[in-house]
Structures are given as structure tokens and as C-alpha cells.
Short mmCIF file of C-alpha atoms and ligand atoms in Angstrom, two decimals:
data_model
loop_
_atom_site.label_atom_id
_atom_site.label_comp_id
_atom_site.label_asym_id
_atom_site.label_seq_id
_atom_site.Cartn_x
_atom_site.Cartn_y
_atom_site.Cartn_z
CA MET A 1 109.68 -23.81 9.41
CA PRO A 2 111.66 -22.66 6.30
CA MET A 3 115.24 -21.53 7.10
CA ILE A 4 115.54 -17.78 6.51
CA THR A 5 118.68 -15.63 6.47
CA THR A 6 118.34 -11.89 7.08
CA VAL A 7 120.89 -9.30 5.91
CA GLN A 8 122.30 -8.94 9.41
CA GLN A 9 122.72 -12.71 9.82
CA HIS A 10 124.32 -12.91 6.37
CA ILE A 11 126.81 -10.16 7.17
CA LEU A 12 127.82 -11.88 10.42
CA GLN A 13 128.15 -15.23 8.61
CA GLN A 14 130.39 -13.56 6.01
CA GLN A 15 132.52 -11.95 8.71
CA ARG A 16 132.93 -15.30 10.49
CA GLU A 17 134.05 -16.74 7.14
CA GLN A 18 136.49 -13.85 6.65
CA MET A 19 137.72 -14.30 10.25
CA LYS A 20 139.39 -17.57 9.18
CA THR A 21 141.75 -15.44 7.08
CA THR A 22 141.72 -12.07 8.85
CA GLY A 23 141.61 -13.47 12.39
CA ARG A 24 139.35 -10.51 13.19
CA GLU A 25 136.34 -11.45 15.41
CA PRO A 26 133.15 -9.82 13.99
CA THR A 27 132.16 -7.04 16.39
CA GLY A 28 128.66 -6.57 14.93
CA THR A 29 129.48 -2.92 14.21
CA PHE A 30 129.14 -3.38 10.49
CA SER A 31 125.89 -5.36 10.60
CA TRP A 32 124.52 -2.73 13.03
CA LEU A 33 125.53 -0.06 10.50
CA LEU A 34 123.78 -1.85 7.66
CA SER A 35 120.65 -2.25 9.77
CA GLY A 36 120.44 1.57 9.60
CA ILE A 37 120.26 1.35 5.83
CA THR A 38 117.70 -1.46 5.77
CA LEU A 39 115.52 0.41 8.31
CA ALA A 40 115.59 3.57 6.15
CA ALA A 41 114.85 1.46 3.05
CA LYS A 42 111.76 0.00 4.75
CA MET A 43 110.60 3.52 5.63
CA VAL A 44 111.05 4.67 2.01
CA GLU A 45 109.34 1.55 0.69
CA ALA A 46 106.32 2.13 2.93
CA LYS A 47 106.09 5.73 1.67
CA ILE A 48 106.32 4.63 -1.98
CA ARG A 49 103.65 1.92 -1.53
CA SER A 50 101.17 4.50 -0.26
CA ALA A 51 102.37 7.34 -2.53
CA GLY A 52 99.10 7.64 -4.44
CA LEU A 53 97.19 8.03 -1.18
CA SER A 54 99.37 10.64 0.45
CA ASP A 55 100.87 13.88 -0.76
CA ILE A 56 104.33 12.37 -1.29
CA TYR A 57 104.14 12.79 -5.08
CA GLY A 58 105.44 15.83 -6.85
CA ALA A 59 108.13 18.42 -6.40
CA PHE A 60 109.30 19.52 -2.98
CA GLY A 61 109.70 23.07 -4.26
CA ALA A 62 113.47 23.41 -3.84
CA GLU A 63 116.58 22.62 -5.86
CA ASN A 64 119.39 20.38 -4.68
CA VAL A 65 123.10 21.02 -5.09
CA GLN A 66 122.84 19.43 -8.55
CA GLY A 67 120.47 22.22 -9.58
CA GLU A 68 117.72 19.62 -9.94
CA GLN A 69 114.14 20.02 -8.69
CA GLN A 70 113.92 17.92 -5.52
CA GLN A 71 110.95 15.57 -5.42
CA LYS A 72 109.19 15.15 -2.07
CA LEU A 73 110.34 11.55 -1.98
CA ASP A 74 113.99 12.62 -2.54
CA VAL A 75 113.74 14.73 0.60
CA TYR A 76 111.91 12.07 2.61
CA ALA A 77 114.41 9.34 1.63
CA ASN A 78 117.31 11.64 2.44
CA GLN A 79 115.92 12.46 5.87
CA ALA A 80 115.21 8.79 6.59
CA LEU A 81 118.80 7.79 5.80
CA LEU A 82 120.35 10.72 7.69
CA HIS A 83 118.18 9.94 10.73
CA CYS A 84 118.69 6.14 10.78
CA LEU A 85 122.42 6.27 10.06
CA GLY A 86 123.14 9.31 12.21
CA LEU A 87 122.15 7.22 15.24
CA ARG A 88 124.90 4.66 14.50
CA ASP A 89 128.03 5.47 16.58
CA SER A 90 130.27 3.89 13.94
CA VAL A 91 129.44 6.63 11.40
CA ALA A 92 132.04 9.38 10.93
CA ALA A 93 130.31 11.15 8.03
CA LEU A 94 127.28 10.89 5.75
CA VAL A 95 127.50 12.12 2.14
CA SER A 96 124.26 12.50 0.17
CA GLU A 97 123.41 13.49 -3.39
CA GLU A 98 120.85 15.84 -1.79
CA ASP A 99 123.27 17.75 0.46
CA GLU A 100 126.07 20.01 -0.76
CA GLN A 101 128.26 19.26 2.25
CA PRO A 102 128.81 16.02 4.17
CA VAL A 103 127.07 15.62 7.54
CA THR A 104 129.90 14.94 10.00
CA PHE A 105 129.77 13.60 13.57
CA ASN A 106 132.32 14.53 16.18
CA ARG A 107 133.32 10.96 16.97
CA ASP A 108 136.88 9.84 17.54
CA PRO A 109 138.23 7.78 14.62
CA GLU A 110 138.27 4.64 16.79
CA THR A 111 134.48 4.79 17.11
CA GLY A 112 133.43 6.67 13.99
CA LYS A 113 135.07 4.25 11.56
CA TYR A 114 132.77 4.43 8.53
CA ILE A 115 131.67 6.91 5.89
CA ILE A 116 128.38 6.22 4.14
CA ILE A 117 127.78 7.84 0.76
CA PHE A 118 124.35 7.56 -0.82
CA ASP A 119 121.87 8.49 -3.50
CA PRO A 120 118.76 8.37 -1.32
CA LEU A 121 116.29 8.15 -4.18
CA ASP A 122 117.55 7.22 -7.65
CA GLY A 123 115.27 7.69 -10.67
CA SER A 124 113.27 10.60 -9.23
CA SER A 125 111.73 11.37 -12.63
CA ASN A 126 109.92 8.03 -12.39
CA ILE A 127 108.29 8.48 -8.97
CA ASP A 128 105.05 10.11 -10.15
CA VAL A 129 104.50 7.57 -12.92
CA ASN A 130 104.82 4.56 -10.62
CA VAL A 131 107.98 3.18 -12.22
CA ASN A 132 110.84 1.51 -10.32
CA VAL A 133 113.10 3.78 -8.28
CA GLY A 134 115.95 2.91 -5.94
CA THR A 135 118.47 3.81 -3.24
CA ILE A 136 122.24 3.38 -3.75
CA PHE A 137 124.90 3.31 -1.00
CA SER A 138 128.67 3.03 -0.70
CA VAL A 139 130.71 2.44 2.48
CA LEU A 140 134.30 3.61 3.02
CA ARG A 141 136.51 3.20 6.09
CA ARG A 142 137.71 6.46 7.67
CA LEU A 143 141.48 6.89 7.16
CA PRO A 144 143.61 6.93 10.34
CA LEU A 145 144.29 10.54 11.39
CA GLU A 146 147.95 10.35 10.34
CA GLN A 147 146.96 9.15 6.85
CA GLY A 148 144.30 11.70 6.00
CA THR A 149 141.57 14.11 6.97
CA LEU A 150 137.88 13.24 6.98
CA GLU A 151 137.53 14.94 3.59
CA GLN A 152 140.37 12.86 2.15
CA SER A 153 138.67 9.78 3.59
CA ILE A 154 135.53 10.68 1.61
CA LEU A 155 137.49 11.18 -1.62
CA GLN A 156 139.09 7.74 -1.70
CA PRO A 157 139.01 5.85 -5.02
CA GLY A 158 136.23 3.30 -5.50
CA TYR A 159 138.54 0.30 -5.05
CA GLU A 160 138.76 1.29 -1.35
CA GLN A 161 135.05 0.69 -0.73
CA VAL A 162 134.40 -1.84 2.06
CA ALA A 163 130.78 -2.37 0.98
CA ALA A 164 128.27 -1.19 -1.60
CA GLY A 165 124.67 -1.91 -2.37
CA TYR A 166 121.34 -0.75 -3.64
CA VAL A 167 117.63 -1.21 -3.01
CA VAL A 168 115.29 -1.34 -6.00
CA TYR A 169 111.63 -0.57 -5.17
CA GLY A 170 109.70 -2.52 -7.79
CA PRO A 171 107.05 -5.28 -7.90
CA SER A 172 109.08 -6.56 -4.95
CA THR A 173 111.64 -4.63 -2.93
CA VAL A 174 115.10 -6.11 -3.39
CA LEU A 175 118.36 -5.25 -1.65
CA VAL A 176 121.64 -6.26 -3.34
CA TYR A 177 124.99 -5.78 -1.61
CA THR A 178 128.63 -6.81 -1.55
CA THR A 179 131.36 -6.56 1.07
CA GLY A 180 133.94 -7.91 -1.36
CA SER A 181 132.92 -11.57 -0.93
CA GLY A 182 130.45 -11.90 -3.79
CA VAL A 183 127.11 -10.25 -4.49
CA HIS A 184 123.99 -11.26 -2.57
CA GLY A 185 120.31 -10.41 -3.04
CA PHE A 186 117.56 -10.12 -0.43
CA THR A 187 113.82 -9.64 -0.86
CA LEU A 188 111.72 -7.67 1.62
CA ASP A 189 109.31 -10.11 3.26
CA HIS A 190 106.41 -7.95 4.48
CA THR A 191 105.01 -10.72 6.67
CA ILE A 192 108.04 -10.41 8.96
CA GLY A 193 109.30 -6.95 7.92
CA ALA A 194 112.79 -8.22 7.09
CA PHE A 195 115.00 -8.48 4.02
CA VAL A 196 115.43 -12.25 3.49
CA LEU A 197 118.21 -13.89 1.43
CA SER A 198 116.78 -14.73 -1.99
CA ASN A 199 119.79 -14.80 -4.33
CA GLU A 200 123.22 -15.74 -2.98
CA ARG A 201 126.46 -15.30 -4.99
CA MET A 202 124.85 -13.51 -7.93
CA ARG A 203 126.83 -13.67 -11.19
CA MET A 204 126.40 -11.40 -14.19
CA PRO A 205 126.05 -13.44 -17.44
CA GLU A 206 129.16 -13.34 -19.70
CA GLN A 207 126.97 -11.82 -22.43
CA GLY A 208 123.37 -10.59 -22.59
CA SER A 209 120.92 -9.45 -25.23
CA TYR A 210 120.01 -5.94 -24.03
CA TYR A 211 121.71 -2.61 -24.46
CA SER A 212 120.52 0.28 -22.29
CA VAL A 213 121.21 3.91 -23.21
CA ASN A 214 119.24 7.15 -23.68
CA GLU A 215 119.39 7.27 -27.49
CA ALA A 216 117.91 10.80 -27.54
CA ASN A 217 121.46 11.96 -26.70
CA ALA A 218 123.11 9.98 -29.54
CA ASP A 219 124.04 13.02 -31.67
CA GLY A 220 126.07 14.36 -28.77
CA TRP A 221 128.01 11.18 -27.98
CA PRO A 222 131.61 10.75 -29.08
CA ALA A 223 131.47 8.90 -32.43
CA ALA A 224 132.95 5.69 -30.93
CA TYR A 225 129.78 5.19 -28.83
CA ARG A 226 127.52 5.60 -31.87
CA SER A 227 129.52 3.06 -33.87
CA TYR A 228 129.51 0.70 -30.88
CA ILE A 229 125.70 0.74 -30.63
CA ASP A 230 125.47 0.35 -34.43
CA MET A 231 127.77 -2.70 -34.15
CA LEU A 232 125.53 -4.27 -31.46
CA ARG A 233 122.45 -3.61 -33.62
CA ALA A 234 124.16 -5.19 -36.65
CA GLY A 235 124.79 -8.42 -34.69
CA GLY A 236 128.51 -7.71 -34.38
CA LEU A 237 128.71 -9.71 -31.14
CA GLY A 238 126.91 -12.67 -32.67
CA LYS A 239 123.56 -11.93 -31.00
CA THR A 240 120.42 -9.91 -31.68
CA TYR A 241 120.00 -7.11 -29.12
CA SER A 242 116.92 -5.40 -27.78
CA SER A 243 116.91 -1.92 -26.22
CA ARG A 244 115.71 -1.38 -22.64
CA TYR A 245 115.97 2.01 -20.89
CA ILE A 246 113.96 2.64 -17.71
CA GLY A 247 115.59 5.94 -16.75
CA SER A 248 116.26 4.72 -13.21
CA LEU A 249 119.92 3.68 -13.03
CA VAL A 250 119.27 1.15 -10.26
CA ALA A 251 116.54 -0.62 -12.28
CA ASP A 252 118.59 -0.58 -15.51
CA PHE A 253 121.59 -1.95 -13.60
CA HIS A 254 119.59 -4.61 -11.73
CA ARG A 255 118.34 -6.00 -15.07
CA THR A 256 121.92 -5.95 -16.41
CA LEU A 257 123.16 -7.82 -13.32
CA LEU A 258 120.48 -10.52 -13.72
CA LYS A 259 120.23 -10.79 -17.53
CA GLY A 260 123.57 -9.41 -18.76
CA GLY A 261 124.07 -6.83 -21.49
CA VAL A 262 125.37 -3.28 -21.20
CA PHE A 263 124.27 0.08 -19.73
CA LEU A 264 125.86 3.29 -20.99
CA TYR A 265 125.66 6.94 -20.02
CA PRO A 266 128.30 8.42 -22.38
CA PRO A 267 129.47 12.05 -22.46
CA THR A 268 126.79 14.22 -24.14
CA LEU A 269 126.71 17.78 -25.54
CA GLN A 270 124.94 19.02 -22.41
CA GLN A 271 127.11 16.99 -20.04
CA PRO A 272 130.57 16.38 -21.58
CA LYS A 273 131.75 14.86 -18.25
CA GLY A 274 128.74 12.55 -18.17
CA LYS A 275 125.62 12.89 -16.02
CA LEU A 276 125.98 10.17 -13.41
CA ARG A 277 127.76 10.86 -10.13
CA LEU A 278 130.94 8.98 -9.27
CA LEU A 279 130.70 8.61 -5.49
CA TYR A 280 127.09 7.46 -5.06
CA GLU A 281 126.09 6.05 -8.44
CA ALA A 282 129.08 4.81 -10.46
CA ASN A 283 131.42 3.55 -7.71
CA PRO A 284 128.96 1.41 -5.73
CA LEU A 285 127.49 -0.21 -8.85
CA ALA A 286 130.98 -0.72 -10.32
CA PHE A 287 132.07 -2.55 -7.13
CA ILE A 288 128.99 -4.80 -7.35
CA ALA A 289 129.45 -5.42 -11.09
CA GLU A 290 133.09 -6.47 -10.66
CA GLN A 291 132.21 -8.71 -7.71
CA ALA A 292 129.63 -10.43 -9.96
CA GLY A 293 132.08 -10.91 -12.86
CA GLY A 294 131.10 -7.78 -14.82
CA VAL A 295 133.07 -4.69 -15.88
CA ALA A 296 132.59 -0.94 -15.26
CA THR A 297 134.49 1.84 -17.07
CA TYR A 298 134.24 5.55 -17.86
CA GLY A 299 135.23 4.87 -21.45
CA ALA A 300 138.34 2.74 -21.68
CA GLU A 301 139.42 3.02 -18.03
CA ARG A 302 138.17 1.35 -14.84
CA VAL A 303 135.70 3.42 -12.79
CA LEU A 304 137.05 2.14 -9.45
CA ASP A 305 140.49 3.59 -10.19
CA ILE A 306 139.24 7.19 -10.52
CA ARG A 307 140.72 9.47 -7.84
CA PRO A 308 137.76 11.69 -6.85
CA GLU A 309 138.39 15.44 -6.56
CA VAL A 310 134.97 16.67 -5.38
CA ILE A 311 132.10 14.75 -3.78
CA HIS A 312 129.48 15.50 -6.46
CA GLN A 313 131.69 14.95 -9.48
CA ARG A 314 130.16 13.33 -12.53
CA THR A 315 131.59 10.67 -14.82
CA PRO A 316 130.75 8.93 -18.08
CA PHE A 317 129.57 5.47 -17.06
CA CYS A 318 129.60 2.12 -18.90
CA ILE A 319 128.78 -1.07 -17.02
CA GLY A 320 127.81 -4.60 -17.96
CA SER A 321 128.80 -8.08 -19.09
CA ARG A 322 132.39 -8.96 -19.90
CA ARG A 323 131.73 -9.62 -23.60
CA GLU A 324 129.92 -6.33 -24.32
CA MET A 325 132.33 -4.32 -22.19
CA GLU A 326 135.46 -5.78 -23.87
CA ALA A 327 134.00 -4.67 -27.21
CA LEU A 328 133.15 -1.23 -25.81
CA VAL A 329 136.68 -0.65 -24.46
CA GLN A 330 138.07 -1.63 -27.86
CA ALA A 331 135.65 0.72 -29.65
CA VAL A 332 136.48 3.69 -27.40
CA LYS A 333 140.23 3.08 -27.64
CA LEU A 334 140.21 3.24 -31.46
P1 AHG B 401 118.56 10.71 -9.69
O1 AHG B 401 117.08 10.51 -9.74
O2 AHG B 401 119.20 10.18 -8.43
O3 AHG B 401 118.96 12.13 -9.99
O4 AHG B 401 119.21 9.81 -10.84
C1 AHG B 401 118.70 9.89 -12.12
C2 AHG B 401 119.73 9.33 -13.07
C3 AHG B 401 119.70 7.81 -13.17
O5 AHG B 401 118.81 7.20 -12.28
C4 AHG B 401 119.26 7.53 -14.58
O6 AHG B 401 120.01 6.48 -15.15
C5 AHG B 401 119.56 8.83 -15.31
O7 AHG B 401 119.44 9.86 -14.35
C6 AHG B 401 118.60 9.09 -16.43
O8 AHG B 401 119.04 10.28 -17.07
P2 AHG B 401 118.34 10.75 -18.43
O9 AHG B 401 116.92 11.07 -18.08
O10 AHG B 401 119.17 11.93 -18.86
O11 AHG B 401 118.46 9.60 -19.40
MN1 MN B 402 120.61 8.73 -9.06
MN1 MN B 403 118.78 10.71 -6.45
#
């Protein structure tokens, strides 16, 4: 019988490890919380697998707070996460890309200790063409009442995250997460309906051979980004690079985590503050990247140090291997 480790078991093992330093006995609250996310992910995955046979493709017929056409799967994924997580007593608030305001639960701060922030379905433009999409989540601890309101708890900087992760729905369905003790990957095993540990202590290569950016926006980037990409193309980092851009952030990041390289969404003419959202796209992936030995900036500065002002705020986003990111920070600083 092969030994398997599920996400819940892994979380509890990690907490027992951490107990040696924190002295805190794992209560199971956190693993119970994460089981809400894995349950919702399995519901989304089942919907995606049968998408061609049901009417889940296409637009839902409404716009979200971003002013973007919601896809039916955006709405389904959002409802699945709100339902599964709303049932967890330890949740104080849920913040979603698809909802203008947070969903809050009237629980006392002792019970409702966590805030979950998520992009329920990332890469919506790829759903109808059967290309990888994903789910991204970030977990913050609610501030004690005397230190801040629920809203201030939501707007904490990314370095305060207690966990972050994503699910990428591709040829296999993979969940990657960190609680600050390394990055760990799990693959959904359909025979038992559980995410099973498949890649422990993931490390991002020091340097890769891919750069990932939407080059259609190049004329609108600040000049430093254009010269940076030209430098990569010219072999300035001692390697030949290939371009890969899937248009689903989770898939482009997952490749960068495994193979190294760099992903960029610079400021553009249409979106001078960048397109990607800080709380549920940039922060969780930045936490994972740093835990795996990578780097994440919004130009020259660290993403995780940004003090959020509003929950849907956007940011330029650059993330990847140490070598490519050191060169990028230099290029942007010039
Ligand atoms: P979402 O589907 O959650 O709105 O995210 C889409 C994002 C991200 O997944 C991807 O990297 C980016 O949009 C692609 O934007 P462009 O099509 O402008 O390149
Ligand atoms: Mn997204
Ligand atoms: Mn989305």
C-alpha cells in the first residue's frame, strides 16, 4: 500500500513541526479551513472536466466589479468557494474578485480568526478554448479588535499572510500552497478524490530560459521593460530565452515556479497601475515565490511590502527566478 499524504495531513504535520518552536498545539482549525478550499476546488474541477457537455461555457451575462464580463464558470467557482468556506466557523470574512464587498460573518474574533481572499477562477478568457485556468487564495489572520477593524484586517500587507496557494486545472489538477514553511505541491487523485502530496519543498530554479509577457502591450510599457526584454533576447543573461504566455496567470506562474524564468505584467497605456490585482493575484503568488527562493516586485520594490488601500487595487507585477529578477530590478531602477 503506497504511503500517501493528503493536504490536511500535511498541514497537521507542518503544525506539529512548528509546535516545537511555537509550543502551540495544532487545533485542526487551519486544516479544516483549507479543506473548504480543496472541496470547492474539486467542485470546480468536476465542472471544468464536463464543461463541453454542460452549459457551463460562455458568458454569465453580467459584469463584475472589475467591469469584466463574468463567465459562467467565474460565477460557479465563486459560489462554490463562498458556500464551502462560509460553513467554516473560523472564517471572519471572504473577499472575492467577483464581489465588490467582502462577505462578512458575525463571529467573535476568537472564533472567526481568518480572512480568505480569492480569485475564484483565474484565466477566464481561456475557459471556452479548453486551456488551463486556476484558482488563487490568500489567508490572513483577523487583527485583534484593539489593533484594527475587520476592514483593516483585510488590507494588511502581503508579508502578513499566514498561507497562500493556488489550484491549476490542467492535464492534471495540482494544488500548490505555503504556510511559510516551504512550498508544497499536491495532485488530485481521482481514484480516492483527494489531493495527494506529489512535490514537497518546491524550489524555483536560480535562472530559467523562459520570459512570459503579453508583448502586444510593449509600446505602452515604460522603456526600461522594453530594454529588459531586448536584453534577455540578446542573451544578456548568458542564456537563450524562449517566450511563453498562456494568458492564465496561475499557469504562467506554475511554469515559472517549476522551470524558472520571469513573468511580467508591466504598466501599460490602458492600465498604468498594471492589470493584476494585489490582494488575490500578486500577494499570494509573491508569498509562494519567495518561499521557493524566487522574487516578486512591482518594478523595483517588493510586492509583499505594499500597504493595500482598497481591496480590488491593481499593481504592476514581476515575478520569477532570482537571476532574472535581479536584472529586472536593476533595469527598472536606471
Ligand atoms: P482573471 O481571469 O481572474 O480576470 O485573470 C486574468 C488575468 C491573468 O490570469 C492573466 O495573466 C492576465 O489576466 C492576462 O491579461 P492579458 O489578456 O491582458 O494579457
Ligand atoms: Mn485572475
Ligand atoms: Mn478571476
